[in-house]
Tab-separated table of C-alpha atoms and ligand atoms in Angstrom:
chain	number	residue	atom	x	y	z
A	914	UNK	CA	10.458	61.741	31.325
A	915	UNK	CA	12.645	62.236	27.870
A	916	UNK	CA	11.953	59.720	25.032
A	917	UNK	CA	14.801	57.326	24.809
A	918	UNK	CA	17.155	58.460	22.139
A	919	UNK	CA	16.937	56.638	18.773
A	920	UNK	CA	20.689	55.348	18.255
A	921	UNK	CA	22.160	53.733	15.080
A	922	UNK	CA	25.815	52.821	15.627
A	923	UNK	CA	26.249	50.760	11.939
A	924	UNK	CA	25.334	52.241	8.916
A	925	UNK	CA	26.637	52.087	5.081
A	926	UNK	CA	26.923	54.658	2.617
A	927	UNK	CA	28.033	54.545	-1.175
A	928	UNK	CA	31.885	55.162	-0.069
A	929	UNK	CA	31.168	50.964	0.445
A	930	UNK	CA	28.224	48.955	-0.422
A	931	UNK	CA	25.381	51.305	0.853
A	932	UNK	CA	23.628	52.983	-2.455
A	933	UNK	CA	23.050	56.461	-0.875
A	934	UNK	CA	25.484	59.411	-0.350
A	935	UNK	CA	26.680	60.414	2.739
A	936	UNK	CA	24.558	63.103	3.012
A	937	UNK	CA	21.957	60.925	1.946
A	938	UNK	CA	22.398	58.806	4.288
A	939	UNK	CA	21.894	61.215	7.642
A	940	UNK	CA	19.170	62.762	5.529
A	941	UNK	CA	17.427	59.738	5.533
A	942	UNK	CA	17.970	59.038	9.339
A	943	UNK	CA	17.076	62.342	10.230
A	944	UNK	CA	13.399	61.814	8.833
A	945	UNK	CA	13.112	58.175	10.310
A	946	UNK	CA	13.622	59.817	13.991
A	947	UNK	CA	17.815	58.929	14.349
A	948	UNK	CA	19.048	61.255	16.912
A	949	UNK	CA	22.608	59.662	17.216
A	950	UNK	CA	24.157	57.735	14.325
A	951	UNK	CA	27.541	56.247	12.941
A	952	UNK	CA	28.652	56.013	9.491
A	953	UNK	CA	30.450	52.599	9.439
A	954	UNK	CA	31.880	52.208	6.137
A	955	UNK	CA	33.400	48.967	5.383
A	956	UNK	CA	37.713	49.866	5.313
A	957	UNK	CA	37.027	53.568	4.572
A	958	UNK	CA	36.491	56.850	6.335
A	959	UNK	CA	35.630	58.683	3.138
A	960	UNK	CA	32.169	59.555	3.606
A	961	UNK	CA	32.785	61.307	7.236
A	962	UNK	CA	33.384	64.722	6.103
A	963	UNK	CA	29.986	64.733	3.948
A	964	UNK	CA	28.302	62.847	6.900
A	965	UNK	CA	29.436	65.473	9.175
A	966	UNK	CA	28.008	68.438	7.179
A	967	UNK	CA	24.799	66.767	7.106
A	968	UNK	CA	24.569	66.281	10.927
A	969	UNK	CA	25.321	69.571	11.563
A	970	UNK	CA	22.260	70.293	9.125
A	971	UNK	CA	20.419	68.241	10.112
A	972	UNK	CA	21.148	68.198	13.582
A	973	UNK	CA	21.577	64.497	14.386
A	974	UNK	CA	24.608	63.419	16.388
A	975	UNK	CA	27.292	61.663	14.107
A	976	UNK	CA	29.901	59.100	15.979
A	977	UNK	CA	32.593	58.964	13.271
A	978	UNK	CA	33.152	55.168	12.419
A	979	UNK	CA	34.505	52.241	10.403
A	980	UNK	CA	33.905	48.618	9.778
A	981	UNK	CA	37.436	46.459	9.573
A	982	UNK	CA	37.650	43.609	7.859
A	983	UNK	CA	40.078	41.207	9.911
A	984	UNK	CA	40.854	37.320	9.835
A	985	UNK	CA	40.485	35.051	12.415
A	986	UNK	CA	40.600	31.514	12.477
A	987	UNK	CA	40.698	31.724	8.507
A	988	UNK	CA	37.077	33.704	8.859
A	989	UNK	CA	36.145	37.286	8.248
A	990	UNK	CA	35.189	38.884	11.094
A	991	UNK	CA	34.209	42.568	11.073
A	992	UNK	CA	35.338	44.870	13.622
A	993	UNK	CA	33.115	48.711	14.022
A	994	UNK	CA	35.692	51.506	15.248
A	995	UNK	CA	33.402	54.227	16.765
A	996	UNK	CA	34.422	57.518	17.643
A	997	UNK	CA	37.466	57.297	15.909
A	998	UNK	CA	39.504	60.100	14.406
A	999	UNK	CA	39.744	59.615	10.897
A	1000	UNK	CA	43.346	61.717	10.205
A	1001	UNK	CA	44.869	59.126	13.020
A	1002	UNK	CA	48.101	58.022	11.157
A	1003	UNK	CA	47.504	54.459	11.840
A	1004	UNK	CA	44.536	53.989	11.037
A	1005	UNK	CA	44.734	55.972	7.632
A	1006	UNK	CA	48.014	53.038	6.365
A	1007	UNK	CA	45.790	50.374	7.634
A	1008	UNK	CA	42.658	51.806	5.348
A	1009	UNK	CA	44.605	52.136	2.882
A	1010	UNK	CA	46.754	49.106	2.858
A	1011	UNK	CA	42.786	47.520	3.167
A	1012	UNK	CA	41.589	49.065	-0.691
A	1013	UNK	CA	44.809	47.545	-1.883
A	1014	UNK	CA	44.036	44.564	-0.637
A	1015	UNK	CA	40.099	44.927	-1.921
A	1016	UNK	CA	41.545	45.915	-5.348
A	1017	UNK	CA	43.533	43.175	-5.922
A	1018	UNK	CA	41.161	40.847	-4.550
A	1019	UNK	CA	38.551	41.834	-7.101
A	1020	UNK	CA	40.506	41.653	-9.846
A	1021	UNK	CA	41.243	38.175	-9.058
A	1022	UNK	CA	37.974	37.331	-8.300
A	1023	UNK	CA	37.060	38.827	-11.639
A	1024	UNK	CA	39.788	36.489	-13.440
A	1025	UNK	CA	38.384	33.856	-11.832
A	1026	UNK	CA	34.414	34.506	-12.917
A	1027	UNK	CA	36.003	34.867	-16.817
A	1028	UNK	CA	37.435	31.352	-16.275
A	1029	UNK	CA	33.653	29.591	-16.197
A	1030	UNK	CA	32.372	31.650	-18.596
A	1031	UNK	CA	31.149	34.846	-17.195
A	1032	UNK	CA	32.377	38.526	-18.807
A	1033	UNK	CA	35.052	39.194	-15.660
A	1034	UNK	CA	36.747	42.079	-17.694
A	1035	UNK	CA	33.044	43.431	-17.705
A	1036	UNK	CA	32.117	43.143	-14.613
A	1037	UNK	CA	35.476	44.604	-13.401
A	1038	UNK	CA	34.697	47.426	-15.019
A	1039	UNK	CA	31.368	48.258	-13.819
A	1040	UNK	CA	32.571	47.680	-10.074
A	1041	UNK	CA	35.225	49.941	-10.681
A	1042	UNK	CA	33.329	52.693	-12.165
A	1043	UNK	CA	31.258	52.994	-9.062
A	1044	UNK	CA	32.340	55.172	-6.378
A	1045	UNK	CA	33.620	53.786	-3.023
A	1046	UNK	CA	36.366	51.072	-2.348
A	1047	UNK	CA	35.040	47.987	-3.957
A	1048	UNK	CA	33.260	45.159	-2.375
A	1049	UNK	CA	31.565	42.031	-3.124
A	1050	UNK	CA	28.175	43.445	-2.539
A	1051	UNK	CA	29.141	45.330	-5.908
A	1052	UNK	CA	30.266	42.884	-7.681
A	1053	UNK	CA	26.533	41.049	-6.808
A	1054	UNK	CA	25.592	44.496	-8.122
A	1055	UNK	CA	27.019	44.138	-11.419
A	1056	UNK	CA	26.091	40.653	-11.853
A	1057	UNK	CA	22.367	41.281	-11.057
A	1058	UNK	CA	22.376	44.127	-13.812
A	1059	UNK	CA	23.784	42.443	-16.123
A	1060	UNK	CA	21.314	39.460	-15.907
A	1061	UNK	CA	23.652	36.689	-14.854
A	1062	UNK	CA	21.868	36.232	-11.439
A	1063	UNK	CA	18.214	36.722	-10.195
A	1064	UNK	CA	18.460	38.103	-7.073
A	1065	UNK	CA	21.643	39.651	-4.962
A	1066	UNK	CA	22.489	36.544	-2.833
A	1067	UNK	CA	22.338	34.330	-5.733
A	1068	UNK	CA	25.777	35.859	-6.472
A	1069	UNK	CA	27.186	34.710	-3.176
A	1070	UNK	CA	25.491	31.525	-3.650
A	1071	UNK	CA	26.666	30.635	-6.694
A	1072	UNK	CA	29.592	32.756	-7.422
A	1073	UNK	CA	31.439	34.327	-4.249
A	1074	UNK	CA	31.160	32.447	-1.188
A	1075	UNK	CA	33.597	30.293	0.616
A	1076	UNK	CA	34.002	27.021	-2.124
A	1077	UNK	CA	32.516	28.828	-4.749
A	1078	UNK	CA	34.675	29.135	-8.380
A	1079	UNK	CA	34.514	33.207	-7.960
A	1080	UNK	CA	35.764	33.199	-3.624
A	1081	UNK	CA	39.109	34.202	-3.641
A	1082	UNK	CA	40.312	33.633	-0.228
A	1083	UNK	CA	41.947	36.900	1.348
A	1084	UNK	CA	44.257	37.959	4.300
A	1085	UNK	CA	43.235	40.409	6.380
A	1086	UNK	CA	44.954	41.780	9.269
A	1087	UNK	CA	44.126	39.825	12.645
A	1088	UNK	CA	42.536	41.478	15.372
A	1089	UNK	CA	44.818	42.610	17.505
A	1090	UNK	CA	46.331	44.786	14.469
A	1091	UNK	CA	42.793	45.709	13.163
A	1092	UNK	CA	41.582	46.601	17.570
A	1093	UNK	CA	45.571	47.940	17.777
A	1094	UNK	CA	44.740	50.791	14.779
A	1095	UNK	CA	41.128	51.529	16.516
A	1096	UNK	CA	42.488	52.161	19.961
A	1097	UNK	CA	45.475	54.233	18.287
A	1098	UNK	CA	42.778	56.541	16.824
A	1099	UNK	CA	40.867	57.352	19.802
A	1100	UNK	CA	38.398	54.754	19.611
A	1101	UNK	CA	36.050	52.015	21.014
A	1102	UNK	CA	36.327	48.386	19.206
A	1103	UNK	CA	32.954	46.794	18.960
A	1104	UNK	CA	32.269	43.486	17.482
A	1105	UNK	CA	30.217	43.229	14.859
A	1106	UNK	CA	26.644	41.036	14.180
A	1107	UNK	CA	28.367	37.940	16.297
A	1108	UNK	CA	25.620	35.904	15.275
A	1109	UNK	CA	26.484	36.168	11.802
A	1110	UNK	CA	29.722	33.861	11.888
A	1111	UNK	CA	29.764	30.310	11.141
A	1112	UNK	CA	31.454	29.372	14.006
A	1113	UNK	CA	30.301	26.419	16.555
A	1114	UNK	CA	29.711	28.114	20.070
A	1115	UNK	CA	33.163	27.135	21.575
A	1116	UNK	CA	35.063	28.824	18.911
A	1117	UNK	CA	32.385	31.626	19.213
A	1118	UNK	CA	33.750	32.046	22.543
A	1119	UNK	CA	37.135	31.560	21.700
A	1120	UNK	CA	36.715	34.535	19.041
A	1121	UNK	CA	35.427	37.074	21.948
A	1122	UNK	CA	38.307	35.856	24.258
A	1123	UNK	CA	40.881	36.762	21.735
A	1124	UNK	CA	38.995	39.480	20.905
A	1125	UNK	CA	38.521	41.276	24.725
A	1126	UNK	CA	41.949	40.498	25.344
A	1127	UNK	CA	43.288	42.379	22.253
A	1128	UNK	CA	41.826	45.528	24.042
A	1129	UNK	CA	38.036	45.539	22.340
A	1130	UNK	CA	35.268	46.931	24.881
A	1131	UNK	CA	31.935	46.305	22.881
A	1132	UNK	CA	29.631	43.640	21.177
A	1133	UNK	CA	26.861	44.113	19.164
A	1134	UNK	CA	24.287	43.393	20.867
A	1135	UNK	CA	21.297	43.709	18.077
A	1136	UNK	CA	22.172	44.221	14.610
A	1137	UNK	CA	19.708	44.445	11.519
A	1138	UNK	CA	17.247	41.413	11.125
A	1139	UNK	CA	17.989	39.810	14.212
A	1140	UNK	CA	15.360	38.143	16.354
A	1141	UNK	CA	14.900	37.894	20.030
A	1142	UNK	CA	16.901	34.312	20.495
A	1143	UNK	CA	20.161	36.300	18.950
A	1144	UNK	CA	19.791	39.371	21.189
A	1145	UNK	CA	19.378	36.516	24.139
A	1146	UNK	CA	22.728	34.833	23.014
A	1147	UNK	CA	24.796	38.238	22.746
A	1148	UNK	CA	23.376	39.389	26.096
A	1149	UNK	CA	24.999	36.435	27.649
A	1150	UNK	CA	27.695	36.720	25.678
A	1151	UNK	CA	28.578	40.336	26.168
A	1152	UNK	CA	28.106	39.133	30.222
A	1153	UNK	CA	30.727	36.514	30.596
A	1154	UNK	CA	33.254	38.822	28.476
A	1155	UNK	CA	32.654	42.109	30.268
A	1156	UNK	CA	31.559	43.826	27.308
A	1157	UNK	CA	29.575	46.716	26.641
A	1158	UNK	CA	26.986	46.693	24.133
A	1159	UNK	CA	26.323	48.486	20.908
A	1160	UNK	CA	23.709	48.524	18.387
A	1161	UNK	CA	23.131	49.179	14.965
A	1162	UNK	CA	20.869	48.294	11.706
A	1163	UNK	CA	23.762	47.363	9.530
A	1164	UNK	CA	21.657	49.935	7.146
A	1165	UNK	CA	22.619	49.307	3.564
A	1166	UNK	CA	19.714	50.685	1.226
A	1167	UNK	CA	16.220	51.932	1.821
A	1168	UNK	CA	15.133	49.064	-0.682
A	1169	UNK	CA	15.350	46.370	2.307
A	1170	UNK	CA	12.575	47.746	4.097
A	1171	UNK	CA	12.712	45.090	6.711
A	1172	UNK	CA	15.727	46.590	7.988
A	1173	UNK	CA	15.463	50.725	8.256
A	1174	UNK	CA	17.495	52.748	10.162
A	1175	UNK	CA	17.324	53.765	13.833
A	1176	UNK	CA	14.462	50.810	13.696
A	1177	UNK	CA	13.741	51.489	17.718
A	1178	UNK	CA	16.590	49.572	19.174
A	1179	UNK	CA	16.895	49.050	22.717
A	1180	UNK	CA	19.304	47.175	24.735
A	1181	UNK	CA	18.705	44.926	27.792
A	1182	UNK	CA	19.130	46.803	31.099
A	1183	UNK	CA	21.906	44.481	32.191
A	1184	UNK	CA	24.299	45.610	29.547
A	1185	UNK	CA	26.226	48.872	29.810
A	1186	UNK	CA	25.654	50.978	26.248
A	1187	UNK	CA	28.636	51.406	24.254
A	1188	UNK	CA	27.965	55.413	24.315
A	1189	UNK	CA	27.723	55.615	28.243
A	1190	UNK	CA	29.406	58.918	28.929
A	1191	UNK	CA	30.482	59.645	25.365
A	1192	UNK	CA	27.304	60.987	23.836
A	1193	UNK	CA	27.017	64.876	24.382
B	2689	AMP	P1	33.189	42.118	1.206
B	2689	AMP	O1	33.425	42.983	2.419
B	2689	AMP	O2	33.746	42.725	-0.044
B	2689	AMP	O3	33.613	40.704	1.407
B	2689	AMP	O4	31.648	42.109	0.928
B	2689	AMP	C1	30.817	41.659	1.928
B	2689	AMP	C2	29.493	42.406	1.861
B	2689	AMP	O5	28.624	41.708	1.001
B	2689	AMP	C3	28.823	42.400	3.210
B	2689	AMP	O6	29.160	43.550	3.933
B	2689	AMP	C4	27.361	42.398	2.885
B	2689	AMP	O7	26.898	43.721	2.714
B	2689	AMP	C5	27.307	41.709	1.533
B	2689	AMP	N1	26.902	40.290	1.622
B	2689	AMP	C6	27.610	39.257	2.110
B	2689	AMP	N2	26.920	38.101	1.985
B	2689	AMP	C7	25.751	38.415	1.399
B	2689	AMP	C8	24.596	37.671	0.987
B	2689	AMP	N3	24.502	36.346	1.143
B	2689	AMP	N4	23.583	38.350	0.401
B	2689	AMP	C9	23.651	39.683	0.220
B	2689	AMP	N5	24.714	40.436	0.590
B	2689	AMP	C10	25.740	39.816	1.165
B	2690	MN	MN1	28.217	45.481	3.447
B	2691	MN	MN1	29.657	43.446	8.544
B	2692	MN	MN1	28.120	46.521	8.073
């Protein structure tokens, strides 16, 4: 019998908050035993090209992808496009209405930090000297280095979470705009890490309602640092909806070790994969 194939359908590189390169990035999976993997950038496609050179090189299977940000409920829920064609019209005003929307976030955010104190012209600075659209997780980046916090979630914590002085609260598009631009493209919607929403378990399944019936087909089923109890509750999940399921390490940077890429995933044999008759 074949070995199962090592799939790894949510992954970051530096074109967001992940710290390698494209190219990097499949390198990287290649040598940890990834034979299939997307490149889910948070509101960009930028990295695809690179990723797709890399594959080719390094002959691992690339599903072309993206991670929306969309609102629902007043909550930021993420939404993985997979097999997606980047050049789709739609999708391309959406991403870039998204940076514009990142941009001017961050510099508000950064107004706000300079109000109690911190050095928010600074800071803006640094994020936007790094490559990529800009994203919190750089931000916590710039903070760290420049000795204002201890550790990376300190600066959500203390600084950018919801009710903290630096959140500025931001409007993304709802889903069915953010599933609408997916579908338009040629791809599959899958939701992302459902466990990772603080939402009681009725509006939990009020979110994959309105999500299934705005034309998204898949749930992540296991998602990077999840236990056993969180698989359970998206398998059931996933059930009652009709949903296929996906899975993915949410890799960001080889210096969380606890969660590598391709880290042998496997999903319960009641739930139809995601890739079922789209993987050569
Ligand atoms: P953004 O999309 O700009 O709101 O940034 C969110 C990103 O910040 C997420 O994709 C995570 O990578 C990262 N993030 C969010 N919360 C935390 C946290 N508590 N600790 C570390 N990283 C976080
Ligand atoms: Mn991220
Ligand atoms: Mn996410
Ligand atoms: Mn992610």
């Amino acid at each position: 019998m074949n070995a199962p194939l090592n799939i790894d359908l949510h992954t970051h590189s530096n074109c967001s908050d992940g710290v390698l390169t494209p190219a990097e990035l499949v390198a990287h999976a290649a040598a940890a035993g990834v034979h299939v993997m997307a490149l889910t950038d948070h509101d960009s496609v930028a990295g695809l090209d690179a990723a797709r050179s890399a594959a080719n090189e390094f002959r691992v299977g690339l599903v072309p992808g993206v991670e929306i940000s969309s609102s629902w409920r007043a909550q930021a829920i993420h939404v993985l496009g997979l097999w997606i064609d980047p050049a789709a019209a739609t999708l391309r005003d959406m991403l870039r209405s998204q940076a514009e929307l990142r941009r001017v976030r961050m510099r508000g955010i950064c107004t706000r930090l300079e109000k109690i104190g911190l050095p928010g012209a600074a800071l803006l600075g640094a994020v936007e000297a790094q490559p990529g659209i800009p994203t919190r997780s750089h931000l916590a980046a710039a903070l760290l280095a420049a000795g204002h916090i201890a550790r990376i979630d300190e600066a959500f914590r203390k600084y950018l979470g919801k009710g903290k002085p630096g959140h500025v609260p931001i409007e993304w598009p709802a889903l069915p705009q953010v599933i609408g631009a997916i579908l338009s493209a040629g791809g599959v919607a899958v939701l992302a890490h459902p466990g990772r929403y603080l939402l009681s378990g009725g509006a939990r399944q009020r979110l994959l309602a309105d999500f299934t019936a705005a034309g998204g087909t898949g749930l992540e089923i296991m998602s990077g640092g999840n236990g056993a109890q969180h698989v359970e509750a998206s398998t059931v999940l996933a059930l009652k909806y009709g949903l296929a399921g996906s899975v993915g390490s949410d890799f960001h940077s080889p210096q969380f070790v606890w969660n590598p890429l391709g880290r042998s995933l496997k999903l319960p044999d009641c739930i139809t994969p995601v890739w079922r008759g789209l993987l050569p």
